[in-house]
Tab-separated table of C-alpha atoms and ligand atoms in Angstrom:
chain	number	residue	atom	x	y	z
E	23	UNK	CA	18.737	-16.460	0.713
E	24	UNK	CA	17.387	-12.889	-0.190
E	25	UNK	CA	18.633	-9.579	1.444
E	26	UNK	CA	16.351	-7.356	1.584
E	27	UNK	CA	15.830	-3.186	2.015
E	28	UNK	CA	12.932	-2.016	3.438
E	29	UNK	CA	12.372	1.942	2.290
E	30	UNK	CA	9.955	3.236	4.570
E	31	UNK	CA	9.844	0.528	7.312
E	32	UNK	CA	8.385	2.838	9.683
E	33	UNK	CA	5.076	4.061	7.623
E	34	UNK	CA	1.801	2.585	7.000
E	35	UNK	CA	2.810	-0.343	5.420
E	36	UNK	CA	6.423	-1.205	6.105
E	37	UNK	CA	5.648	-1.166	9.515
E	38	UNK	CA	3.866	-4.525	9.156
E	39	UNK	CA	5.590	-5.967	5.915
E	40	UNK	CA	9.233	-5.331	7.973
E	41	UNK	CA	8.646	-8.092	10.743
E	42	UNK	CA	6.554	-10.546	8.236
E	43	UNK	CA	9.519	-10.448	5.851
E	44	UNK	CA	11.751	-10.867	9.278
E	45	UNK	CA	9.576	-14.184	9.846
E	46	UNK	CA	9.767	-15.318	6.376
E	47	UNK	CA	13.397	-14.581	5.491
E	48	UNK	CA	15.210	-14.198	9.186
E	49	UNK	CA	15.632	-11.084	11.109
E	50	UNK	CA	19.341	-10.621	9.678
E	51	UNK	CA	17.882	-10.680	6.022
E	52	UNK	CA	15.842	-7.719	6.400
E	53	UNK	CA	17.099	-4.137	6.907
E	54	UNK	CA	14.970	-1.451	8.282
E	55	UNK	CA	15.198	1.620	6.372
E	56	UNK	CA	14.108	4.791	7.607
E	57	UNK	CA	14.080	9.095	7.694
E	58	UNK	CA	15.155	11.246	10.650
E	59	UNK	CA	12.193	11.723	12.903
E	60	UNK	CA	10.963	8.209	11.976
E	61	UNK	CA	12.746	6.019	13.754
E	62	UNK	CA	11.843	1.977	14.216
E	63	UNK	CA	11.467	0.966	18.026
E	64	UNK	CA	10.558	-1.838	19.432
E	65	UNK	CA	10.045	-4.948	17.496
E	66	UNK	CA	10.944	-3.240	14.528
E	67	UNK	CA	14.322	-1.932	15.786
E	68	UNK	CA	15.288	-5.354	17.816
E	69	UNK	CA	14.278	-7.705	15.199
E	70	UNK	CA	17.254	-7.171	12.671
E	71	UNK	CA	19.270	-4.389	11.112
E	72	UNK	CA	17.999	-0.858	10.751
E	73	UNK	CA	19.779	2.275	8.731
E	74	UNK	CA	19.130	5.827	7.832
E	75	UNK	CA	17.742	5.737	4.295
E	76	UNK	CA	16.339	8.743	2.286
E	77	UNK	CA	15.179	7.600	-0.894
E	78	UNK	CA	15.806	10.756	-2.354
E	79	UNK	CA	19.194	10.101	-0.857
E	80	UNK	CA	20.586	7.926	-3.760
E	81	UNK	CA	24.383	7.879	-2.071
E	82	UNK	CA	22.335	6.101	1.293
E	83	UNK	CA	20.414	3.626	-0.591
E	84	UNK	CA	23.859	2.742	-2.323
E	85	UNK	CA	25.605	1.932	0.858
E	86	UNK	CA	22.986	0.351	2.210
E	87	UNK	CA	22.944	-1.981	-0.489
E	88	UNK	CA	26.635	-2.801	-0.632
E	89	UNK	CA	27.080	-2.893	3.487
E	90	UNK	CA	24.347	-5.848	3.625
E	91	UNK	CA	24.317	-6.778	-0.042
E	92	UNK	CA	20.673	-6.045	-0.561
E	93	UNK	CA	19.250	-8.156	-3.689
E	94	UNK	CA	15.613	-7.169	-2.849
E	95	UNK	CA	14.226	-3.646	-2.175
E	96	UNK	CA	10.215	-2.639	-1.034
E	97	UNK	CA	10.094	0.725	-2.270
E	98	UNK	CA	7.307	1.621	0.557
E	99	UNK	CA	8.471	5.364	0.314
E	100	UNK	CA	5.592	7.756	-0.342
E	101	UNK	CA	2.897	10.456	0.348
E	102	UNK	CA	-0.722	8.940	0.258
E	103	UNK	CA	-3.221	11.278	-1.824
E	104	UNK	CA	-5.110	14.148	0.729
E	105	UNK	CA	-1.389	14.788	1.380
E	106	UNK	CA	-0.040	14.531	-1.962
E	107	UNK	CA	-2.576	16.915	-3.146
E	108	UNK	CA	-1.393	19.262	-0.653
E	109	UNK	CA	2.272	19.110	-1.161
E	110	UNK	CA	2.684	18.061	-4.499
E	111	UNK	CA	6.225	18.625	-5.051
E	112	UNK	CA	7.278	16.456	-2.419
E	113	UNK	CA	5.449	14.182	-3.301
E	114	UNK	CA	6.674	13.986	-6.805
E	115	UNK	CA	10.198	13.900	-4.793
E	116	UNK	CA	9.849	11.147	-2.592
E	117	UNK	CA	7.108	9.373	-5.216
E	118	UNK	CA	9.574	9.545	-8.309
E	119	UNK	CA	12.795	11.354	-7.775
E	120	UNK	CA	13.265	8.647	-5.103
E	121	UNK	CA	12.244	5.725	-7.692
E	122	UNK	CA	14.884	6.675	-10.077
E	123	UNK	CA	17.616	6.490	-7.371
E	124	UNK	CA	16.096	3.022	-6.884
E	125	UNK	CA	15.887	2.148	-10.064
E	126	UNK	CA	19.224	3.143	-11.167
E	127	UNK	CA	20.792	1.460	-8.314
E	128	UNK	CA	18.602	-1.904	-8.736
E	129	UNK	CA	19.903	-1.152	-12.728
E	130	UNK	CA	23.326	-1.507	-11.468
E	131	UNK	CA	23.446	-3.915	-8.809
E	132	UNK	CA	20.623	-6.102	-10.738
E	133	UNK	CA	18.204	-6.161	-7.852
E	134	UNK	CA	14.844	-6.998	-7.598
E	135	UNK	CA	12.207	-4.044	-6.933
E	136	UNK	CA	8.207	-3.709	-5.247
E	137	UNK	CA	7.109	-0.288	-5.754
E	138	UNK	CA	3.669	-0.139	-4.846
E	139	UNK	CA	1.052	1.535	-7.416
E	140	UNK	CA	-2.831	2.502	-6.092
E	141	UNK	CA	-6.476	2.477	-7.122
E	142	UNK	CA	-5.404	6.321	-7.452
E	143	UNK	CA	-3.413	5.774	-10.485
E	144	UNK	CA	-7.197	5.511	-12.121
E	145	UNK	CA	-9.326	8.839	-13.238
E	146	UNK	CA	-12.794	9.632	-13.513
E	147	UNK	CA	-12.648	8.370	-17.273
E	148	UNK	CA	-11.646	4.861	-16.063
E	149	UNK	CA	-14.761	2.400	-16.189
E	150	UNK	CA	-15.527	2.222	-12.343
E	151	UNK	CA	-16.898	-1.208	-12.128
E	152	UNK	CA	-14.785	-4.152	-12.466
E	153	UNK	CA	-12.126	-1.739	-13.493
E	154	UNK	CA	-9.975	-3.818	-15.656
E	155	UNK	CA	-6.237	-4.458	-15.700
E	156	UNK	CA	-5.526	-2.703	-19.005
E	157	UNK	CA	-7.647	0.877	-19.389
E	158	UNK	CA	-7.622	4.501	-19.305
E	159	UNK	CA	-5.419	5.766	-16.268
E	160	UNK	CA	-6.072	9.640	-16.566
E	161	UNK	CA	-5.912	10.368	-12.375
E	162	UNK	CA	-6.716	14.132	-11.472
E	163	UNK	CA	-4.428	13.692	-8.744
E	164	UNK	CA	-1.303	14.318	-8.263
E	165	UNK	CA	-0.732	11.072	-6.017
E	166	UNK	CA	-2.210	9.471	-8.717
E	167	UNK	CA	-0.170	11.199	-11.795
E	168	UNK	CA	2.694	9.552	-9.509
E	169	UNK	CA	1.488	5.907	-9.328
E	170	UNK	CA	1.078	6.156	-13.326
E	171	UNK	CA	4.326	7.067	-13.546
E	172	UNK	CA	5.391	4.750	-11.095
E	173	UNK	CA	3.953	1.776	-13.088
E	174	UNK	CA	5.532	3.206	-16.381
E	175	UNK	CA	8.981	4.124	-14.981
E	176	UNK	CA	8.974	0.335	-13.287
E	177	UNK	CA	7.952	-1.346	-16.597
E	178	UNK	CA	10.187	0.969	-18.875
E	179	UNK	CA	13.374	0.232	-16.457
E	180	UNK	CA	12.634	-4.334	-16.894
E	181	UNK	CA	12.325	-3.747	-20.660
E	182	UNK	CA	15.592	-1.613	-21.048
E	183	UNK	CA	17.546	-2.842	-18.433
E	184	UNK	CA	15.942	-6.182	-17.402
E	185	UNK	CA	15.443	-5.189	-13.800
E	186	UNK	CA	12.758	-7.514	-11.905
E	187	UNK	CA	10.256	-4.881	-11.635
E	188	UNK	CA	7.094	-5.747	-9.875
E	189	UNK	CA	4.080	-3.670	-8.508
E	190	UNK	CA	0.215	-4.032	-7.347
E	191	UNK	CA	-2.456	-1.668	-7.672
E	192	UNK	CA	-3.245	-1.395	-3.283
E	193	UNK	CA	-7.048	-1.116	-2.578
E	194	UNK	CA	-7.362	1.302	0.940
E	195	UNK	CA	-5.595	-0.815	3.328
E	196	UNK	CA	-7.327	-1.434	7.066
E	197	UNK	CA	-5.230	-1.886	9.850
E	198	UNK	CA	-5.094	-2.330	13.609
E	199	UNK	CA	-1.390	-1.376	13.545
E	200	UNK	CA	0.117	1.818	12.439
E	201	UNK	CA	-2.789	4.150	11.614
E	202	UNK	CA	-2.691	5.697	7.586
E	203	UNK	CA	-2.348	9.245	7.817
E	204	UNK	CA	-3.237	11.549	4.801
E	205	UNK	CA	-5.537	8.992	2.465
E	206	UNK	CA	-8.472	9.294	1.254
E	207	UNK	CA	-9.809	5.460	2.216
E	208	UNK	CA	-8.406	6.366	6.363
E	209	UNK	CA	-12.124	6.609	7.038
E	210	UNK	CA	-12.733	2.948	6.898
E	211	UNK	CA	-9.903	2.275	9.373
E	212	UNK	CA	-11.065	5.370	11.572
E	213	UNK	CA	-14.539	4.148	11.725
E	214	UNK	CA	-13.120	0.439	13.968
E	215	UNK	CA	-11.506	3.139	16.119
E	216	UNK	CA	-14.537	5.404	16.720
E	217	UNK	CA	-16.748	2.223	17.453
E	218	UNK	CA	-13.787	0.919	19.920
E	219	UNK	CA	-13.952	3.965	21.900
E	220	UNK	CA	-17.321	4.254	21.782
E	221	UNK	CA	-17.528	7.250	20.016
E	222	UNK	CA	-19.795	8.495	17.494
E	223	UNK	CA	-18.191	8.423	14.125
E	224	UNK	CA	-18.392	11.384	11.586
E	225	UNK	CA	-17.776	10.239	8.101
E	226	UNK	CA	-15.947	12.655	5.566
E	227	UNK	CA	-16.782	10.498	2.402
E	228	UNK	CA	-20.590	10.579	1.360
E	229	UNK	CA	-23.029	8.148	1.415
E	230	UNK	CA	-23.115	5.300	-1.657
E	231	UNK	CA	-19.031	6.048	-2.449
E	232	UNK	CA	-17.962	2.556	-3.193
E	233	UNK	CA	-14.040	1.998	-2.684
E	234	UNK	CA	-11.576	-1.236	-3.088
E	235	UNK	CA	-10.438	-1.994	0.003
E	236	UNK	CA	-8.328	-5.031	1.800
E	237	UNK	CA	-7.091	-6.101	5.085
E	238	UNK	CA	-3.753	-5.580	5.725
E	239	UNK	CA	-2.655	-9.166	6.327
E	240	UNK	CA	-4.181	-9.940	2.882
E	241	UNK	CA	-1.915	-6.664	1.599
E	242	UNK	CA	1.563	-8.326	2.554
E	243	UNK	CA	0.737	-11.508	1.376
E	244	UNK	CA	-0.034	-10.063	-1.997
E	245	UNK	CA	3.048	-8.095	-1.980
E	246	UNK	CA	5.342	-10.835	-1.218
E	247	UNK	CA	3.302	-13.281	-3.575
E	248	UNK	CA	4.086	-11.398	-6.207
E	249	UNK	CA	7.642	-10.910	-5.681
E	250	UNK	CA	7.765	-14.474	-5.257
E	251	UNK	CA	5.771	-15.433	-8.368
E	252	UNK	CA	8.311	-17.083	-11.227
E	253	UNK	CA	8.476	-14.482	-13.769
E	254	UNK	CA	8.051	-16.862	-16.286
E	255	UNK	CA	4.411	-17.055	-15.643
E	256	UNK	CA	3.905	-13.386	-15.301
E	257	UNK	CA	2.586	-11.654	-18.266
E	258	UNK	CA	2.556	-7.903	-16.309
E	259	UNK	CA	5.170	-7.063	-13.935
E	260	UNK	CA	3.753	-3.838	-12.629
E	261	UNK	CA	0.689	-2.187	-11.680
E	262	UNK	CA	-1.854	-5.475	-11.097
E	263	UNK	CA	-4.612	-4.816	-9.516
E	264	UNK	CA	-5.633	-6.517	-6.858
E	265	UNK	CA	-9.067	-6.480	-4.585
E	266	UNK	CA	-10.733	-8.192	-2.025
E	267	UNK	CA	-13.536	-5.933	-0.999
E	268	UNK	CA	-15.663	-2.874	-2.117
E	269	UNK	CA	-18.034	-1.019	0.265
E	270	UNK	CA	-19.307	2.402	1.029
E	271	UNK	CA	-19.194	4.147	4.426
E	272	UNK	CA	-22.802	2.852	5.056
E	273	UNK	CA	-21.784	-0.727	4.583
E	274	UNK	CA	-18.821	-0.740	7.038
E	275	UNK	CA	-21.301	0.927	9.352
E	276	UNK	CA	-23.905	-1.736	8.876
E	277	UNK	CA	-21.629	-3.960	9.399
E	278	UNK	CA	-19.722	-2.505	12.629
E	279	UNK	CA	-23.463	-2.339	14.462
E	280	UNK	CA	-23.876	-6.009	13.931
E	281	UNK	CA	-20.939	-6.202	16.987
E	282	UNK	CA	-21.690	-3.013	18.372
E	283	UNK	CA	-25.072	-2.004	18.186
E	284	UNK	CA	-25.373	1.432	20.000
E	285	UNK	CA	-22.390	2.662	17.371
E	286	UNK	CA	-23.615	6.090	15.971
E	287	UNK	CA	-22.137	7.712	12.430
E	288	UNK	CA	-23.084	11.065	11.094
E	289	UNK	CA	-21.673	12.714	8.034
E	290	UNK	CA	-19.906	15.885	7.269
E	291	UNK	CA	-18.474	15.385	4.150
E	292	UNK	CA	-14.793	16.772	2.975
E	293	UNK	CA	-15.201	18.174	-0.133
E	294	UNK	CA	-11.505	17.212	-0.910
E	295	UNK	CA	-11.863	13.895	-0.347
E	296	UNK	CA	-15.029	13.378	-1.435
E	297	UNK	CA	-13.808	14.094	-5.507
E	298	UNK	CA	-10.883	12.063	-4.977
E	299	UNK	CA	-13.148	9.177	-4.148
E	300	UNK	CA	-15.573	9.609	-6.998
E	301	UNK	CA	-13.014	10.115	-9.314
E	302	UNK	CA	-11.321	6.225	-8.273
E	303	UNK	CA	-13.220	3.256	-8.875
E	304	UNK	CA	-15.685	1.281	-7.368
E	305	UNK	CA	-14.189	-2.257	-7.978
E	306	UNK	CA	-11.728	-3.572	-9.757
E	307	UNK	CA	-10.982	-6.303	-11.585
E	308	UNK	CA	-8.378	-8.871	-10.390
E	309	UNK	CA	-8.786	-11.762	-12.592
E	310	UNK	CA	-5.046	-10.991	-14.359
E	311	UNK	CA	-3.390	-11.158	-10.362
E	312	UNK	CA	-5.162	-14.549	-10.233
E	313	UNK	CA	-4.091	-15.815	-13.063
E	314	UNK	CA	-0.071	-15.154	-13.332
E	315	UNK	CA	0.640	-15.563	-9.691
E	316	UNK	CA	-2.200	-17.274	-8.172
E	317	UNK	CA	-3.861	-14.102	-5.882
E	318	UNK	CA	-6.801	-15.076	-3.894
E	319	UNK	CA	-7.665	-12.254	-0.893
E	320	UNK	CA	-8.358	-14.332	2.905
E	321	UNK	CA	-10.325	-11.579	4.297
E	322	UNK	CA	-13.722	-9.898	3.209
E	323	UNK	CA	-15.837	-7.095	5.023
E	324	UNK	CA	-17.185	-9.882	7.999
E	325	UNK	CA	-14.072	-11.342	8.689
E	326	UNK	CA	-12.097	-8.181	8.840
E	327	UNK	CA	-14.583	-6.800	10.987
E	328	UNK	CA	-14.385	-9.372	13.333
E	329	UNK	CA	-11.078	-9.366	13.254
E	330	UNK	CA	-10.265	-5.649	13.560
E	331	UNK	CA	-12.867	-5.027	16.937
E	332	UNK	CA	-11.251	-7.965	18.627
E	333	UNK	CA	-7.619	-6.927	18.301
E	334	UNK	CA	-8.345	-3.509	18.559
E	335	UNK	CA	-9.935	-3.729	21.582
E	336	UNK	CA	-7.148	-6.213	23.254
E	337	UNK	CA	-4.647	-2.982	22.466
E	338	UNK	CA	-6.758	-0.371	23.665
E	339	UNK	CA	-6.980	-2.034	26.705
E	340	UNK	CA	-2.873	-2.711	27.465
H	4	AKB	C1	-5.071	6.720	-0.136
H	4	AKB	O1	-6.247	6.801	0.213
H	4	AKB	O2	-4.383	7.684	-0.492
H	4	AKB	C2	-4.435	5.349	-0.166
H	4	AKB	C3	-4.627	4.677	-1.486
H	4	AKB	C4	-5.892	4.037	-1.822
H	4	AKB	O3	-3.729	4.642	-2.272
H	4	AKB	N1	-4.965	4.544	0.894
């Protein structure tokens, strides 16, 4: 039976992959880690253990791992890119100071690591369409400069150490859950909000910007694929990209007004954001995720869309 550490439980992502690892492993399996000021509640705090854990605090993440004998840690810890860009050496601090602790301690204790990498860890010099798994990674970004050297730290620590490194590439994830915060794909998961409320949506990205993007349930089961793949069939360990779906803002719109059709969207595009987009690509190429550990997406732009208006309504009205 794995024990596992959640780093970051309470963010973006850990907030959903927490309780789906609870229902896959048991509740007493999976710790919630979190910072000061970002405490779990609810389900998240009464479905198992939960600690204090800084991954820049190495010392934590140690006793963590020998109080509940952690063989598994999601590394969810980081900054996404509009933020990054912003406060840079943080988010080289959380981003990679905090890896090493990780990886030293998973070095040590021979533990199994997911450390997630981004479409951000490509550059404008990366082909943009069907991106594929081996190219140029040159990111202008410093969230991006991160997630290359998250893939290279993760790889260089399995080859020298032999610790079970293992990473995807995430798309922009879309959520009815915990909103993003500080990405440059949150407009796709804004724009099911605005058209929930009722309100007219103004889009910072311009017109025709393709991005990857993926559905959130689709997101943990790719994570936790992966980390259950045998490693004998796995040719890459980190850094795979994955994708399920690639659309500009006037696609999501297009396809929003099929359900709602008095929706309204204007842009005023963020100049910021808008050259982090173009400098990402448009689609990637999964074909290597397919083939070593069997990834095949559930969700694509309809059934998302679907998906998201219905439960976001149902909690907008509780
Ligand atoms: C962001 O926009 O920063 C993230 C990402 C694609 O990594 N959602």
């Amino acid at each position: 039976m794995k024990n596992i550490l959640v780093i970051g439980s309470t963010g973006q992502i850990g907030s959903e992959l927490t309780p789906e690892l609870r229902r896959l492993y048991g509740g007493e399996h999976v710790v919630a880690g979190y910072i000061r000021g970002a405490e779990p509640h609810g389900e998240l705090l009464e479905g198992g253990p939960s600690a204090e854990c800084d991954v820049t605090n190495g010392q934590q993440i140690a006793e963590i791992v020998q109080k509940y004998h952690i063989d598994t840690i999601y590394n969810m810890a980081a900054l996404l890119s509009v933020v990054a860009e912003n406060k840079p050496e943080l988010a080289w601090k959380i981003g990679i100071d905090g890896l090493w602790n990780v990886l030293e301690i998973a070095r040590e204790h021979q533990l199994q690591v997911f450390t997630p990498s981004s479409i951000g860890s490509f550059g404008e010099s990366t082909p943009h369409w069907m991106t594929p798994q081996d190219t140029i990674q040159r990111p202008t970004t410093i969230y991006g400069v991160s997630k290359v050297t998250t893939e290279l730290l993760s790889d260089w620590f399995h080859v020298r150490y032999g610790v079970d490194t293992r990473s995807v590439r995430f798309p922009g994830l879309i959520s009815y859950v915990t909103p993003p915060g500080g990405g440059t794909t949150d407009y796709a998961v804004d724009i099911y909000y605005s058209a929930v409320r009722g309100e007219k949506f103004v889009c910072p990205i311009p017109e025709g910007t393709l991005m990857d993007m993926m559905y959130m349930p689709d997101a943990l089961h790719a994570a936790i694929s992966l980390m259950e793949a045998d490693p004998a069939k796995l040719i890459h360990h980190n850094g795979f990209n994955i994708a399920a779906m690639s659309f500009a803002p006037e696609t999501v719109y297009a396809e929003i007004r099929k359900h709602c059709p008095d929706f309204q969207m204007t842009y005023e595009v963020d100049p910021l954001k808008a050259a982090i987009a173009h400098s990402w690509p448009d689609r990637l190429d999964d074909s290597c995720a397919r083939a070593e550990w069997g990834w095949t997406p559930r969700y694509d732009l309809a059934s998302m869309t679907v998906d998201m208006l219905e439960k976001l309504s149902s909690r907008m009205k509780k």
